[in-house]
mmCIF file of N, CA and C in Angstrom:
data_model
loop_
_atom_site.group_PDB
_atom_site.id
_atom_site.type_symbol
_atom_site.label_atom_id
_atom_site.label_comp_id
_atom_site.label_asym_id
_atom_site.label_seq_id
_atom_site.Cartn_x
_atom_site.Cartn_y
_atom_site.Cartn_z
ATOM 1 N N GLN I 6 5.306 -19.495 14.803
ATOM 2 C CA GLN I 6 4.021 -18.701 15.144
ATOM 3 C C GLN I 6 3.386 -18.277 13.884
ATOM 4 N N VAL I 7 2.210 -18.830 13.681
ATOM 5 C CA VAL I 7 1.411 -18.422 12.477
ATOM 6 C C VAL I 7 0.926 -17.068 12.716
ATOM 7 N N GLN I 8 1.055 -16.123 11.671
ATOM 8 C CA GLN I 8 0.477 -14.839 11.648
ATOM 9 C C GLN I 8 0.012 -14.517 10.245
ATOM 10 N N LEU I 9 -1.277 -13.904 10.185
ATOM 11 C CA LEU I 9 -1.822 -13.310 9.144
ATOM 12 C C LEU I 9 -1.996 -11.777 9.269
ATOM 13 N N VAL I 10 -1.553 -10.986 8.569
ATOM 14 C CA VAL I 10 -1.719 -9.546 8.833
ATOM 15 C C VAL I 10 -2.354 -8.887 7.570
ATOM 16 N N GLU I 11 -3.585 -8.373 7.662
ATOM 17 C CA GLU I 11 -4.238 -7.675 6.654
ATOM 18 C C GLU I 11 -3.933 -6.263 6.655
ATOM 19 N N SER I 12 -4.002 -5.694 5.513
ATOM 20 C CA SER I 12 -3.847 -4.201 5.265
ATOM 21 C C SER I 12 -4.606 -3.720 4.171
ATOM 22 N N GLY I 13 -4.743 -2.475 4.010
ATOM 23 C CA GLY I 13 -5.382 -1.907 2.898
ATOM 24 C C GLY I 13 -6.864 -1.347 2.934
ATOM 25 N N GLY I 14 -7.338 -1.608 4.129
ATOM 26 C CA GLY I 14 -8.800 -1.259 4.296
ATOM 27 C C GLY I 14 -8.888 0.379 4.416
ATOM 28 N N GLY I 15 -10.178 0.824 4.407
ATOM 29 C CA GLY I 15 -10.344 2.331 4.749
ATOM 30 C C GLY I 15 -11.614 2.654 4.123
ATOM 31 N N LEU I 16 -11.867 4.017 3.933
ATOM 32 C CA LEU I 16 -13.079 4.629 3.563
ATOM 33 C C LEU I 16 -12.970 4.982 2.101
ATOM 34 N N VAL I 17 -13.880 4.458 1.335
ATOM 35 C CA VAL I 17 -13.940 4.875 -0.200
ATOM 36 C C VAL I 17 -15.430 5.234 -0.518
ATOM 37 N N GLN I 18 -15.421 5.947 -1.536
ATOM 38 C CA GLN I 18 -16.837 6.399 -2.024
ATOM 39 C C GLN I 18 -17.473 5.178 -2.868
ATOM 40 N N PRO I 19 -18.765 5.210 -2.958
ATOM 41 C CA PRO I 19 -19.356 4.181 -3.914
ATOM 42 C C PRO I 19 -18.803 4.280 -5.279
ATOM 43 N N GLY I 20 -18.508 3.231 -5.876
ATOM 44 C CA GLY I 20 -17.849 3.121 -7.257
ATOM 45 C C GLY I 20 -16.336 3.146 -7.144
ATOM 46 N N GLY I 21 -15.754 3.358 -5.996
ATOM 47 C CA GLY I 21 -14.326 3.388 -5.906
ATOM 48 C C GLY I 21 -13.617 2.064 -5.788
ATOM 49 N N SER I 22 -12.384 2.053 -5.539
ATOM 50 C CA SER I 22 -11.618 0.798 -5.541
ATOM 51 C C SER I 22 -10.770 0.718 -4.326
ATOM 52 N N LEU I 23 -10.457 -0.355 -3.762
ATOM 53 C CA LEU I 23 -9.604 -0.669 -2.699
ATOM 54 C C LEU I 23 -8.764 -1.968 -3.057
ATOM 55 N N ARG I 24 -7.570 -2.080 -2.427
ATOM 56 C CA ARG I 24 -6.787 -3.272 -2.694
ATOM 57 C C ARG I 24 -6.410 -3.808 -1.195
ATOM 58 N N LEU I 25 -6.955 -4.923 -0.846
ATOM 59 C CA LEU I 25 -6.565 -5.489 0.412
ATOM 60 C C LEU I 25 -5.398 -6.434 0.184
ATOM 61 N N SER I 26 -4.496 -6.492 1.204
ATOM 62 C CA SER I 26 -3.439 -7.448 1.251
ATOM 63 C C SER I 26 -3.343 -8.217 2.461
ATOM 64 N N CYS I 27 -2.798 -9.406 2.358
ATOM 65 C CA CYS I 27 -2.726 -10.247 3.655
ATOM 66 C C CYS I 27 -1.275 -10.891 3.603
ATOM 67 N N ALA I 28 -0.440 -10.501 4.557
ATOM 68 C CA ALA I 28 0.836 -11.180 4.516
ATOM 69 C C ALA I 28 0.909 -12.247 5.622
ATOM 70 N N ALA I 29 1.336 -13.399 5.149
ATOM 71 C CA ALA I 29 1.385 -14.655 5.931
ATOM 72 C C ALA I 29 2.779 -14.966 6.509
ATOM 73 N N SER I 30 2.895 -15.384 7.632
ATOM 74 C CA SER I 30 4.171 -15.896 8.217
ATOM 75 C C SER I 30 3.977 -17.182 8.993
ATOM 76 N N GLY I 31 4.932 -18.027 9.090
ATOM 77 C CA GLY I 31 4.883 -19.152 9.995
ATOM 78 C C GLY I 31 4.226 -20.403 9.383
ATOM 79 N N ILE I 32 3.714 -20.378 8.095
ATOM 80 C CA ILE I 32 3.223 -21.440 7.371
ATOM 81 C C ILE I 32 3.804 -21.669 6.126
ATOM 82 N N THR I 33 3.684 -22.791 5.526
ATOM 83 C CA THR I 33 4.147 -23.140 4.238
ATOM 84 C C THR I 33 3.071 -22.650 3.264
ATOM 85 N N PHE I 34 3.155 -21.330 2.928
ATOM 86 C CA PHE I 34 2.061 -20.508 2.251
ATOM 87 C C PHE I 34 1.587 -21.131 0.959
ATOM 88 N N SER I 35 2.505 -21.748 0.191
ATOM 89 C CA SER I 35 2.152 -22.164 -1.090
ATOM 90 C C SER I 35 1.118 -23.261 -1.090
ATOM 91 N N ILE I 36 1.131 -24.088 0.020
ATOM 92 C CA ILE I 36 0.299 -25.334 -0.017
ATOM 93 C C ILE I 36 -1.286 -24.986 0.625
ATOM 94 N N TYR I 37 -1.371 -23.740 1.132
ATOM 95 C CA TYR I 37 -2.607 -23.361 1.776
ATOM 96 C C TYR I 37 -3.619 -22.706 0.763
ATOM 97 N N THR I 38 -4.960 -23.054 0.863
ATOM 98 C CA THR I 38 -6.070 -22.406 0.367
ATOM 99 C C THR I 38 -6.192 -21.092 0.943
ATOM 100 N N MET I 39 -6.241 -19.999 0.330
ATOM 101 C CA MET I 39 -6.365 -18.671 0.923
ATOM 102 C C MET I 39 -7.703 -17.996 0.709
ATOM 103 N N ASP I 40 -8.372 -17.527 1.647
ATOM 104 C CA ASP I 40 -9.743 -16.984 1.475
ATOM 105 C C ASP I 40 -9.687 -15.535 2.063
ATOM 106 N N TRP I 41 -10.611 -14.815 1.501
ATOM 107 C CA TRP I 41 -11.168 -13.575 2.150
ATOM 108 C C TRP I 41 -12.602 -13.679 2.536
ATOM 109 N N TYR I 42 -12.874 -13.482 3.821
ATOM 110 C CA TYR I 42 -14.045 -13.395 4.346
ATOM 111 C C TYR I 42 -14.546 -11.958 4.725
ATOM 112 N N ARG I 43 -15.672 -11.568 4.890
ATOM 113 C CA ARG I 43 -16.258 -10.358 5.468
ATOM 114 C C ARG I 43 -17.375 -10.717 6.427
ATOM 115 N N GLN I 44 -17.433 -9.675 7.371
ATOM 116 C CA GLN I 44 -18.384 -9.778 8.483
ATOM 117 C C GLN I 44 -18.990 -8.358 8.777
ATOM 118 N N VAL I 45 -20.320 -8.304 8.745
ATOM 119 C CA VAL I 45 -20.931 -7.093 9.183
ATOM 120 C C VAL I 45 -21.349 -7.392 10.628
ATOM 121 N N LEU I 46 -21.276 -6.312 11.494
ATOM 122 C CA LEU I 46 -21.677 -6.498 12.915
ATOM 123 C C LEU I 46 -23.138 -7.144 12.935
ATOM 124 N N GLY I 47 -23.240 -8.227 13.799
ATOM 125 C CA GLY I 47 -24.572 -8.776 14.095
ATOM 126 C C GLY I 47 -24.847 -9.855 12.938
ATOM 127 N N LYS I 48 -23.895 -10.060 11.934
ATOM 128 C CA LYS I 48 -24.392 -11.013 10.897
ATOM 129 C C LYS I 48 -23.159 -12.167 10.788
ATOM 130 N N GLN I 49 -23.471 -13.201 10.184
ATOM 131 C CA GLN I 49 -22.441 -14.252 10.072
ATOM 132 C C GLN I 49 -21.175 -13.800 9.036
ATOM 133 N N ARG I 50 -20.081 -14.334 9.394
ATOM 134 C CA ARG I 50 -18.987 -14.077 8.522
ATOM 135 C C ARG I 50 -19.269 -14.788 7.102
ATOM 136 N N GLU I 51 -18.954 -14.143 6.113
ATOM 137 C CA GLU I 51 -19.426 -14.828 4.815
ATOM 138 C C GLU I 51 -18.088 -14.829 3.853
ATOM 139 N N LEU I 52 -17.961 -15.927 3.125
ATOM 140 C CA LEU I 52 -16.844 -16.160 2.261
ATOM 141 C C LEU I 52 -17.026 -15.177 1.003
ATOM 142 N N VAL I 53 -16.053 -14.363 0.880
ATOM 143 C CA VAL I 53 -16.068 -13.539 -0.432
ATOM 144 C C VAL I 53 -15.218 -14.148 -1.668
ATOM 145 N N ALA I 54 -14.141 -14.532 -1.335
ATOM 146 C CA ALA I 54 -13.274 -15.039 -2.436
ATOM 147 C C ALA I 54 -12.284 -16.121 -1.928
ATOM 148 N N ARG I 55 -11.894 -17.086 -2.814
ATOM 149 C CA ARG I 55 -11.073 -18.078 -2.481
ATOM 150 C C ARG I 55 -10.074 -18.348 -3.586
ATOM 151 N N ILE I 56 -8.794 -18.661 -3.269
ATOM 152 C CA ILE I 56 -7.760 -19.039 -4.286
ATOM 153 C C ILE I 56 -7.094 -20.307 -3.695
ATOM 154 N N SER I 57 -7.112 -21.363 -4.414
ATOM 155 C CA SER I 57 -6.445 -22.601 -4.087
ATOM 156 C C SER I 57 -5.110 -22.572 -4.026
ATOM 157 N N SER I 58 -4.314 -23.563 -3.609
ATOM 158 C CA SER I 58 -2.913 -23.702 -3.841
ATOM 159 C C SER I 58 -2.524 -23.648 -5.161
ATOM 160 N N GLY I 59 -3.332 -24.161 -6.134
ATOM 161 C CA GLY I 59 -3.053 -24.316 -7.558
ATOM 162 C C GLY I 59 -3.539 -23.134 -8.351
ATOM 163 N N GLY I 60 -4.166 -22.185 -7.594
ATOM 164 C CA GLY I 60 -4.429 -20.847 -8.343
ATOM 165 C C GLY I 60 -5.907 -20.716 -8.759
ATOM 166 N N THR I 61 -6.706 -21.712 -8.491
ATOM 167 C CA THR I 61 -8.146 -21.841 -8.960
ATOM 168 C C THR I 61 -8.912 -20.817 -7.969
ATOM 169 N N THR I 62 -9.750 -19.957 -8.645
ATOM 170 C CA THR I 62 -10.404 -18.924 -7.868
ATOM 171 C C THR I 62 -11.905 -19.201 -7.741
ATOM 172 N N THR I 63 -12.555 -18.747 -6.667
ATOM 173 C CA THR I 63 -14.029 -18.760 -6.625
ATOM 174 C C THR I 63 -14.461 -17.517 -5.898
ATOM 175 N N TYR I 64 -15.703 -17.066 -6.256
ATOM 176 C CA TYR I 64 -16.150 -15.877 -5.653
ATOM 177 C C TYR I 64 -17.670 -15.991 -5.227
ATOM 178 N N ALA I 65 -17.959 -15.340 -4.297
ATOM 179 C CA ALA I 65 -19.437 -15.088 -3.844
ATOM 180 C C ALA I 65 -20.179 -14.327 -5.022
ATOM 181 N N ALA I 66 -21.350 -14.779 -5.217
ATOM 182 C CA ALA I 66 -22.130 -14.020 -6.379
ATOM 183 C C ALA I 66 -22.201 -12.601 -6.332
ATOM 184 N N SER I 67 -22.243 -12.140 -5.090
ATOM 185 C CA SER I 67 -22.417 -10.733 -4.766
ATOM 186 C C SER I 67 -21.236 -9.800 -5.269
ATOM 187 N N VAL I 68 -20.038 -10.476 -5.335
ATOM 188 C CA VAL I 68 -18.781 -9.815 -5.757
ATOM 189 C C VAL I 68 -18.287 -10.150 -7.004
ATOM 190 N N ARG I 69 -18.664 -11.275 -7.752
ATOM 191 C CA ARG I 69 -18.233 -11.640 -8.993
ATOM 192 C C ARG I 69 -18.193 -10.724 -9.938
ATOM 193 N N GLY I 70 -17.035 -10.526 -10.671
ATOM 194 C CA GLY I 70 -16.964 -9.541 -11.764
ATOM 195 C C GLY I 70 -16.423 -8.118 -11.213
ATOM 196 N N ARG I 71 -16.486 -8.000 -9.857
ATOM 197 C CA ARG I 71 -16.012 -6.745 -9.359
ATOM 198 C C ARG I 71 -14.793 -6.996 -8.484
ATOM 199 N N PHE I 72 -14.618 -8.089 -7.841
ATOM 200 C CA PHE I 72 -13.310 -8.364 -6.965
ATOM 201 C C PHE I 72 -12.480 -9.446 -7.588
ATOM 202 N N THR I 73 -11.215 -9.259 -7.423
ATOM 203 C CA THR I 73 -10.134 -10.287 -7.950
ATOM 204 C C THR I 73 -9.229 -10.717 -6.863
ATOM 205 N N ILE I 74 -9.224 -12.011 -6.605
ATOM 206 C CA ILE I 74 -8.217 -12.487 -5.564
ATOM 207 C C ILE I 74 -7.036 -12.994 -6.315
ATOM 208 N N SER I 75 -5.838 -12.734 -5.703
ATOM 209 C CA SER I 75 -4.694 -13.216 -6.315
ATOM 210 C C SER I 75 -3.721 -13.556 -5.259
ATOM 211 N N ARG I 76 -2.608 -14.316 -5.472
ATOM 212 C CA ARG I 76 -1.684 -14.725 -4.489
ATOM 213 C C ARG I 76 -0.192 -14.636 -5.197
ATOM 214 N N ASP I 77 0.660 -14.276 -4.310
ATOM 215 C CA ASP I 77 2.232 -14.325 -4.698
ATOM 216 C C ASP I 77 2.850 -15.285 -3.655
ATOM 217 N N ASN I 78 3.172 -16.514 -4.179
ATOM 218 C CA ASN I 78 3.807 -17.430 -3.231
ATOM 219 C C ASN I 78 5.099 -17.104 -2.965
ATOM 220 N N ALA I 79 5.759 -16.279 -3.784
ATOM 221 C CA ALA I 79 7.147 -15.837 -3.383
ATOM 222 C C ALA I 79 7.190 -14.872 -2.292
ATOM 223 N N LYS I 80 6.164 -14.087 -2.157
ATOM 224 C CA LYS I 80 6.029 -13.099 -1.092
ATOM 225 C C LYS I 80 5.179 -13.473 0.084
ATOM 226 N N ASN I 81 4.568 -14.727 0.050
ATOM 227 C CA ASN I 81 3.623 -15.016 0.903
ATOM 228 C C ASN I 81 2.528 -14.146 1.220
ATOM 229 N N THR I 82 1.917 -13.644 0.169
ATOM 230 C CA THR I 82 0.801 -12.717 0.247
ATOM 231 C C THR I 82 -0.283 -13.092 -0.560
ATOM 232 N N VAL I 83 -1.599 -12.797 -0.135
ATOM 233 C CA VAL I 83 -2.798 -12.845 -0.962
ATOM 234 C C VAL I 83 -3.376 -11.578 -0.873
ATOM 235 N N SER I 84 -4.023 -11.113 -2.114
ATOM 236 C CA SER I 84 -4.558 -9.857 -2.311
ATOM 237 C C SER I 84 -6.048 -9.986 -2.760
ATOM 238 N N LEU I 85 -6.772 -8.819 -2.443
ATOM 239 C CA LEU I 85 -8.214 -8.759 -2.979
ATOM 240 C C LEU I 85 -8.272 -7.459 -3.512
ATOM 241 N N GLN I 86 -8.408 -7.420 -4.866
ATOM 242 C CA GLN I 86 -8.646 -6.138 -5.685
ATOM 243 C C GLN I 86 -10.212 -6.069 -5.650
ATOM 244 N N MET I 87 -10.576 -4.842 -5.205
ATOM 245 C CA MET I 87 -12.059 -4.597 -5.080
ATOM 246 C C MET I 87 -12.393 -3.382 -5.822
ATOM 247 N N ASN I 88 -13.167 -3.505 -6.859
ATOM 248 C CA ASN I 88 -13.555 -2.471 -7.824
ATOM 249 C C ASN I 88 -15.068 -2.213 -7.763
ATOM 250 N N SER I 89 -15.581 -1.061 -8.142
ATOM 251 C CA SER I 89 -17.018 -0.757 -8.261
ATOM 252 C C SER I 89 -17.659 -1.012 -6.869
ATOM 253 N N LEU I 90 -17.040 -0.545 -5.811
ATOM 254 C CA LEU I 90 -17.413 -0.837 -4.449
ATOM 255 C C LEU I 90 -18.835 -0.197 -4.229
ATOM 256 N N LYS I 91 -19.566 -0.920 -3.386
ATOM 257 C CA LYS I 91 -20.982 -0.492 -3.095
ATOM 258 C C LYS I 91 -21.032 -0.356 -1.600
ATOM 259 N N PRO I 92 -22.009 0.287 -1.123
ATOM 260 C CA PRO I 92 -22.215 0.421 0.355
ATOM 261 C C PRO I 92 -22.287 -0.909 0.973
ATOM 262 N N GLU I 93 -22.987 -1.829 0.351
ATOM 263 C CA GLU I 93 -23.236 -3.157 0.902
ATOM 264 C C GLU I 93 -21.924 -3.933 1.169
ATOM 265 N N ASP I 94 -20.891 -3.378 0.511
ATOM 266 C CA ASP I 94 -19.534 -4.054 0.678
ATOM 267 C C ASP I 94 -18.940 -3.673 2.102
ATOM 268 N N THR I 95 -19.518 -2.753 2.734
ATOM 269 C CA THR I 95 -18.999 -2.340 4.011
ATOM 270 C C THR I 95 -18.923 -3.460 4.957
ATOM 271 N N ALA I 96 -17.836 -3.770 5.572
ATOM 272 C CA ALA I 96 -17.623 -4.812 6.396
ATOM 273 C C ALA I 96 -16.218 -4.825 7.074
ATOM 274 N N VAL I 97 -15.954 -5.679 7.981
ATOM 275 C CA VAL I 97 -14.613 -5.996 8.341
ATOM 276 C C VAL I 97 -14.213 -7.273 7.451
ATOM 277 N N TYR I 98 -13.109 -7.186 6.822
ATOM 278 C CA TYR I 98 -12.623 -8.254 5.900
ATOM 279 C C TYR I 98 -11.419 -8.991 6.551
ATOM 280 N N TYR I 99 -11.513 -10.170 6.494
ATOM 281 C CA TYR I 99 -10.621 -11.229 7.197
ATOM 282 C C TYR I 99 -9.994 -12.124 6.035
ATOM 283 N N CYS I 100 -8.726 -12.297 6.332
ATOM 284 C CA CYS I 100 -7.905 -13.249 5.518
ATOM 285 C C CYS I 100 -7.797 -14.554 6.321
ATOM 286 N N ASN I 101 -7.970 -15.632 5.606
ATOM 287 C CA ASN I 101 -7.978 -16.944 6.270
ATOM 288 C C ASN I 101 -7.099 -17.926 5.478
ATOM 289 N N ALA I 102 -6.257 -18.760 6.146
ATOM 290 C CA ALA I 102 -5.434 -19.694 5.614
ATOM 291 C C ALA I 102 -5.989 -21.188 5.986
ATOM 292 N N ASN I 103 -6.386 -21.951 5.113
ATOM 293 C CA ASN I 103 -6.864 -23.202 5.459
ATOM 294 C C ASN I 103 -6.191 -24.352 4.749
ATOM 295 N N LEU I 104 -6.022 -25.524 5.512
ATOM 296 C CA LEU I 104 -5.461 -26.703 4.918
ATOM 297 C C LEU I 104 -6.149 -27.778 5.613
ATOM 298 N N GLY I 105 -7.054 -28.492 5.128
ATOM 299 C CA GLY I 105 -7.727 -29.505 5.843
ATOM 300 C C GLY I 105 -8.435 -28.931 7.012
ATOM 301 N N SER I 106 -8.016 -29.498 8.281
ATOM 302 C CA SER I 106 -8.815 -29.149 9.543
ATOM 303 C C SER I 106 -7.979 -27.956 10.063
ATOM 304 N N VAL I 107 -6.900 -27.449 9.391
ATOM 305 C CA VAL I 107 -6.135 -26.361 9.982
ATOM 306 C C VAL I 107 -6.699 -25.149 9.402
ATOM 307 N N SER I 108 -7.007 -24.035 10.300
ATOM 308 C CA SER I 108 -7.620 -22.768 9.753
ATOM 309 C C SER I 108 -6.869 -21.729 10.661
ATOM 310 N N ARG I 109 -6.495 -20.663 10.061
ATOM 311 C CA ARG I 109 -5.827 -19.505 10.673
ATOM 312 C C ARG I 109 -6.473 -18.188 10.140
ATOM 313 N N TRP I 110 -6.633 -17.262 11.073
ATOM 314 C CA TRP I 110 -7.346 -15.991 10.745
ATOM 315 C C TRP I 110 -6.376 -14.842 11.063
ATOM 316 N N GLY I 111 -6.558 -13.852 10.293
ATOM 317 C CA GLY I 111 -6.025 -12.631 10.551
ATOM 318 C C GLY I 111 -6.964 -11.746 11.430
ATOM 319 N N GLN I 112 -6.419 -10.515 11.779
ATOM 320 C CA GLN I 112 -7.199 -9.694 12.763
ATOM 321 C C GLN I 112 -8.363 -8.899 12.096
ATOM 322 N N GLY I 113 -8.281 -8.846 10.814
ATOM 323 C CA GLY I 113 -9.330 -8.042 10.027
ATOM 324 C C GLY I 113 -8.955 -6.674 9.846
ATOM 325 N N THR I 114 -9.576 -6.165 8.641
ATOM 326 C CA THR I 114 -9.371 -4.759 8.218
ATOM 327 C C THR I 114 -10.674 -4.137 7.745
ATOM 328 N N GLN I 115 -10.978 -2.985 8.319
ATOM 329 C CA GLN I 115 -12.238 -2.411 8.095
ATOM 330 C C GLN I 115 -12.308 -1.768 6.735
ATOM 331 N N VAL I 116 -13.475 -2.050 6.003
ATOM 332 C CA VAL I 116 -13.699 -1.402 4.661
ATOM 333 C C VAL I 116 -14.992 -0.684 4.704
ATOM 334 N N THR I 117 -15.055 0.541 4.526
ATOM 335 C CA THR I 117 -16.171 1.351 4.699
ATOM 336 C C THR I 117 -16.503 2.028 3.252
ATOM 337 N N VAL I 118 -17.709 1.778 2.696
ATOM 338 C CA VAL I 118 -18.033 2.405 1.318
ATOM 339 C C VAL I 118 -19.201 3.376 1.546
ATOM 340 N N SER I 119 -18.860 4.612 1.536
ATOM 341 C CA SER I 119 -19.892 5.700 1.913
ATOM 342 C C SER I 119 -19.509 6.959 1.203
ATOM 343 N N SER I 120 -20.542 7.719 0.885
ATOM 344 C CA SER I 120 -20.214 9.090 0.297
ATOM 345 C C SER I 120 -20.274 10.110 1.394
#
């Protein structure tokens, strides 16, 4: 049974930092591309950051230079370090594992950036 479990969300002030983690089980984690998406109520889910099985990373322009995605294949986890957070980063953040036509989602974790 495939399971992705996100953690680390919460309330943070503008300029602050949070670290999200996603623990995967039921998949051969190392061969999957791992993504972090976010979604604001009423808007489309958007890709925030991606890390390939080989470790290549890509970022949305809105977070480049502030967010860092990383993976630990030994622990089957992917993380998203978020620095210099802005109110517009407020969203539900989702972990996604994808391999070709196979795509698995976590349940999401809320990040709220507010003073």
